Coordinates of C-alpha atoms in Angstrom, one line a residue:
Chain A
R162 CA 189.8 99.4 168.4
L163 CA 188.4 98.3 171.8
L164 CA 191.7 96.6 172.6
V165 CA 193.7 99.6 171.5
V166 CA 191.6 102.4 173.0
Y167 CA 190.9 100.5 176.3
P168 CA 194.1 98.4 176.6
W169 CA 193.0 96.7 179.8
T170 CA 190.4 94.8 177.7
Q171 CA 193.3 92.8 176.3
R172 CA 193.2 90.7 179.5
F173 CA 190.4 88.7 178.0
F174 CA 192.4 87.9 174.9
E175 CA 195.9 87.2 176.1
H176 CA 195.8 83.9 174.2
F177 CA 195.3 85.7 170.9
G178 CA 199.1 86.3 170.4
D179 CA 200.6 89.6 169.5
L180 CA 198.6 92.6 170.7
S181 CA 201.7 94.7 171.4
T182 CA 200.9 97.6 169.0
A183 CA 197.8 99.0 167.4
D184 CA 198.9 97.6 164.0
A185 CA 199.5 94.1 165.6
V186 CA 196.0 94.2 167.1
M187 CA 194.3 95.3 164.0
G188 CA 196.2 92.8 161.8
N189 CA 195.7 89.9 164.3
P190 CA 193.7 87.1 162.6
K191 CA 192.2 86.0 165.9
V192 CA 191.0 89.5 166.7
K193 CA 189.4 89.7 163.3
A194 CA 187.8 86.3 163.6
H195 CA 186.4 87.0 167.1
G196 CA 185.3 90.4 166.1
K197 CA 183.3 88.9 163.3
R198 CA 181.7 86.4 165.7
V199 CA 180.8 89.2 168.1
L200 CA 179.3 91.3 165.4
D201 CA 177.4 88.3 163.9
A202 CA 175.8 87.9 167.4
F203 CA 175.0 91.6 167.4
S204 CA 173.4 91.4 163.9
D205 CA 171.2 88.5 165.1
G206 CA 170.2 90.7 168.1
L207 CA 169.1 93.4 165.6
K208 CA 166.3 91.0 164.5
H209 CA 165.0 90.9 168.1
L210 CA 165.0 94.6 169.0
D211 CA 161.8 94.1 170.9
D212 CA 163.3 91.4 173.1
L213 CA 167.0 91.9 173.4
K214 CA 167.1 90.4 176.9
G215 CA 165.6 87.2 175.6
A216 CA 167.8 87.2 172.6
F217 CA 171.0 87.6 174.6
A218 CA 170.0 85.5 177.6
Q219 CA 172.4 82.6 176.9
L220 CA 175.3 84.9 175.9
S221 CA 174.7 86.8 179.1
E222 CA 175.0 83.7 181.3
L223 CA 178.1 82.6 179.3
H224 CA 179.9 86.0 179.8
C225 CA 179.1 85.9 183.5
D226 CA 179.6 82.3 184.5
K227 CA 182.3 81.1 182.2
L228 CA 184.0 84.1 180.6
H229 CA 184.0 86.4 183.7
V230 CA 183.7 89.6 181.8
D231 CA 182.7 92.8 183.6
P232 CA 179.6 94.1 181.9
E233 CA 181.1 97.6 181.7
N234 CA 183.1 96.2 178.8
F235 CA 179.9 95.7 176.8
R236 CA 179.2 99.4 177.1
L237 CA 182.7 100.2 176.0
L238 CA 182.5 98.0 172.9
G239 CA 179.1 99.4 172.1
N240 CA 180.6 102.9 172.1
V241 CA 183.5 101.8 170.0
L242 CA 181.1 100.3 167.5
V243 CA 179.3 103.7 167.2
V244 CA 182.7 105.4 166.5
V245 CA 183.5 102.8 163.8
L246 CA 180.1 103.3 162.2
A247 CA 180.6 107.0 162.2
R248 CA 184.1 106.6 160.7
H249 CA 182.8 104.3 157.9
H250 CA 179.6 106.1 157.1
G251 CA 180.6 109.7 157.4
G252 CA 177.8 111.9 156.2
E253 CA 175.3 109.1 156.3
F254 CA 175.7 108.8 160.0
T255 CA 173.2 111.5 160.9
P256 CA 172.5 112.7 164.4
V257 CA 169.3 110.7 164.4
L258 CA 171.0 107.5 163.3
Q259 CA 173.6 108.0 166.0
A260 CA 170.8 108.4 168.6
D261 CA 169.2 105.2 167.4
F262 CA 172.4 103.2 167.3
Q263 CA 173.3 104.5 170.8
K264 CA 170.0 103.2 172.0
V265 CA 170.6 99.8 170.4
V266 CA 174.1 99.4 171.8
T267 CA 172.9 100.4 175.2
G268 CA 170.0 97.9 174.9
V269 CA 172.4 95.1 173.9
A270 CA 174.8 96.0 176.7
N271 CA 172.0 95.9 179.2
A272 CA 170.7 92.6 177.8
L273 CA 174.2 91.1 178.0
A274 CA 174.4 92.2 181.7
H275 CA 170.8 91.1 182.5
R276 CA 171.6 87.5 183.6
Y277 CA 174.6 88.5 185.8
H278 CA 174.5 87.5 189.4
Chain B
M109 CA 199.0 110.4 180.5
L110 CA 199.9 111.0 176.8
T111 CA 203.3 110.4 175.3
A112 CA 205.0 113.2 173.4
E113 CA 204.1 111.4 170.2
E114 CA 200.4 111.1 171.2
K115 CA 200.3 114.8 172.1
S116 CA 201.7 115.9 168.8
S117 CA 199.3 113.6 166.8
V118 CA 196.3 114.9 168.7
T119 CA 197.4 118.5 168.3
A120 CA 198.0 117.9 164.6
L121 CA 194.6 116.4 163.9
F122 CA 192.8 118.9 166.1
G123 CA 194.6 121.7 164.1
K124 CA 192.5 120.6 161.1
V125 CA 189.3 120.9 163.1
K126 CA 186.9 123.7 162.2
V127 CA 186.1 124.6 165.8
D128 CA 182.9 126.4 165.2
E129 CA 181.4 123.6 163.0
V130 CA 182.6 120.7 165.1
G131 CA 181.6 122.4 168.3
G132 CA 178.1 123.0 167.1
E133 CA 177.9 119.4 165.7
A134 CA 179.1 117.8 168.9
L135 CA 176.8 119.8 171.2
G136 CA 173.9 119.3 168.8
R137 CA 174.5 115.5 168.7
L138 CA 174.7 115.4 172.5
L139 CA 171.3 117.0 172.7
V140 CA 169.9 114.5 170.1
V141 CA 171.6 111.3 171.3
Y142 CA 171.1 112.0 175.0
P143 CA 167.9 114.1 175.0
W144 CA 167.8 114.6 178.7
T145 CA 170.8 116.9 178.3
Q146 CA 168.4 119.4 176.7
R147 CA 167.4 120.4 180.3
F148 CA 170.4 122.6 180.5
F149 CA 169.5 124.5 177.3
E150 CA 165.7 125.0 177.5
H151 CA 166.3 128.7 176.9
F152 CA 167.8 128.0 173.5
G153 CA 164.5 127.8 171.8
D154 CA 163.5 125.1 169.4
L155 CA 165.1 121.8 170.2
S156 CA 162.1 119.7 169.1
T157 CA 163.7 117.7 166.3
A158 CA 167.2 116.7 165.3
D159 CA 167.2 119.2 162.4
A160 CA 166.0 122.0 164.8
V161 CA 168.8 121.2 167.2
L162 CA 171.6 121.0 164.7
S163 CA 170.6 124.2 163.0
N164 CA 169.8 126.1 166.2
A165 CA 171.9 129.3 166.3
Q166 CA 172.4 129.2 170.0
V167 CA 173.5 125.5 169.9
K168 CA 176.0 126.4 167.3
A169 CA 177.3 129.4 169.2
H170 CA 177.5 127.6 172.5
G171 CA 179.1 124.5 170.8
K172 CA 181.8 126.8 169.4
K173 CA 182.4 128.3 172.9
V174 CA 182.7 124.8 174.4
L175 CA 185.1 123.6 171.8
E176 CA 187.2 126.7 172.0
S177 CA 187.7 125.9 175.7
F178 CA 188.5 122.3 174.8
S179 CA 191.1 123.6 172.3
D180 CA 192.7 125.8 175.0
G181 CA 192.8 122.7 177.2
L182 CA 194.8 120.9 174.5
K183 CA 197.6 123.4 175.1
H184 CA 197.8 122.3 178.8
L185 CA 197.7 118.5 178.5
D186 CA 200.1 118.2 181.4
D187 CA 197.8 120.1 183.7
L188 CA 194.2 119.7 182.6
K189 CA 193.0 120.0 186.2
G190 CA 194.7 123.4 186.5
A191 CA 193.5 124.5 183.1
F192 CA 189.9 123.6 183.8
A193 CA 189.7 124.6 187.5
K194 CA 187.6 127.7 187.0
L195 CA 185.3 126.1 184.5
S196 CA 184.9 123.1 186.9
E197 CA 183.8 125.5 189.7
L198 CA 181.4 127.3 187.4
H199 CA 179.7 124.1 186.2
C200 CA 179.3 122.9 189.8
D201 CA 178.4 126.0 191.7
K202 CA 176.5 128.0 189.1
L203 CA 175.4 125.8 186.2
H204 CA 174.6 122.7 188.3
V205 CA 175.7 120.2 185.6
D206 CA 176.2 116.6 186.5
P207 CA 179.8 115.7 185.6
E208 CA 178.5 112.5 183.8
N209 CA 177.5 114.9 181.0
F210 CA 181.2 115.8 180.4
R211 CA 181.9 112.2 179.7
L212 CA 178.9 112.0 177.3
L213 CA 180.0 115.1 175.4
G214 CA 183.6 113.7 175.2
N215 CA 182.3 110.5 173.7
V216 CA 180.1 112.4 171.2
L217 CA 183.2 114.5 170.2
V218 CA 185.1 111.3 169.5
V219 CA 182.2 110.1 167.2
V220 CA 182.2 113.4 165.4
L221 CA 185.9 113.3 164.8
A222 CA 185.6 109.8 163.5
R223 CA 182.8 110.9 161.2
R224 CA 184.7 113.8 159.8
F225 CA 188.2 112.3 159.5
G226 CA 187.2 108.8 158.4
G227 CA 190.4 106.9 157.4
E228 CA 192.6 109.4 159.1
F229 CA 191.0 108.6 162.5
T230 CA 193.3 105.6 163.2
P231 CA 192.9 103.3 166.2
E232 CA 195.9 105.1 167.8
L233 CA 194.4 108.5 167.3
Q234 CA 191.1 107.3 168.7
A235 CA 192.9 105.9 171.8
S236 CA 194.8 109.2 172.3
F237 CA 191.6 111.3 171.9
Q238 CA 189.7 109.0 174.2
K239 CA 192.4 109.7 176.9
V240 CA 192.1 113.5 176.2
V241 CA 188.3 113.6 176.5
T242 CA 188.5 111.5 179.6
G243 CA 191.2 113.8 181.1
V244 CA 189.1 116.9 180.3
A245 CA 186.0 115.3 181.8
N246 CA 187.9 114.4 184.9
A247 CA 189.4 117.9 185.1
L248 CA 185.9 119.5 184.8
A249 CA 184.6 117.3 187.6
H250 CA 187.7 117.8 189.8
R251 CA 186.4 120.9 191.7
Y252 CA 183.0 119.5 192.3
H253 CA 181.9 119.2 196.0

């Protein structure tokens, strides 16, 4: 959804093949595999909510030094994740849960930006 | 900004929206998720808990008013700046609202639509709505000085 809603983010994934339509993006196996990897990292981060900066330090350096990703993209992805959770969980996604998740995705985005220089 | 197809899909989905309920929910969630936004509504009474906010009569009424304006805006997707010019001046000159709050409310509205429409809220619809809320936020900020 990040790649569909904010199409400029496709620049980081040009080697993924067909991203020409929303269906192509959502059905793309490399998008699915990489999305899983990203969310696995996010899940691990949830085990370290008291030290997100520490937990994401290496990934932060990687995204700055090697991958050259503008940290604004972490905020965009975090917001898309909140939308996806709302879509999946409907009534369960209460205002309080939304508030809590918004804090988490903001914290993760900040942690991923923390080692940028 | 939006293709003809995007405009019609946005209008079609929004046609199913219960403006009073969704408006109240979006404004309420803004106040819960970004609590500093409560500063604009201190006169609304009890905003002390999420339940208090979401059931607050003034929040619901004001949310409905905000979403009605947004609905009107959807009829002018080709000239959002024109459509929201007066509201932009009002929010700058009288209400003193930082335009960042329009972006936050827009994003909350997208979350509320996702929550309510589930499977119907496709990636394309999300993309189209994100453009609309961004356009509305920009239009509301346009007359700021």
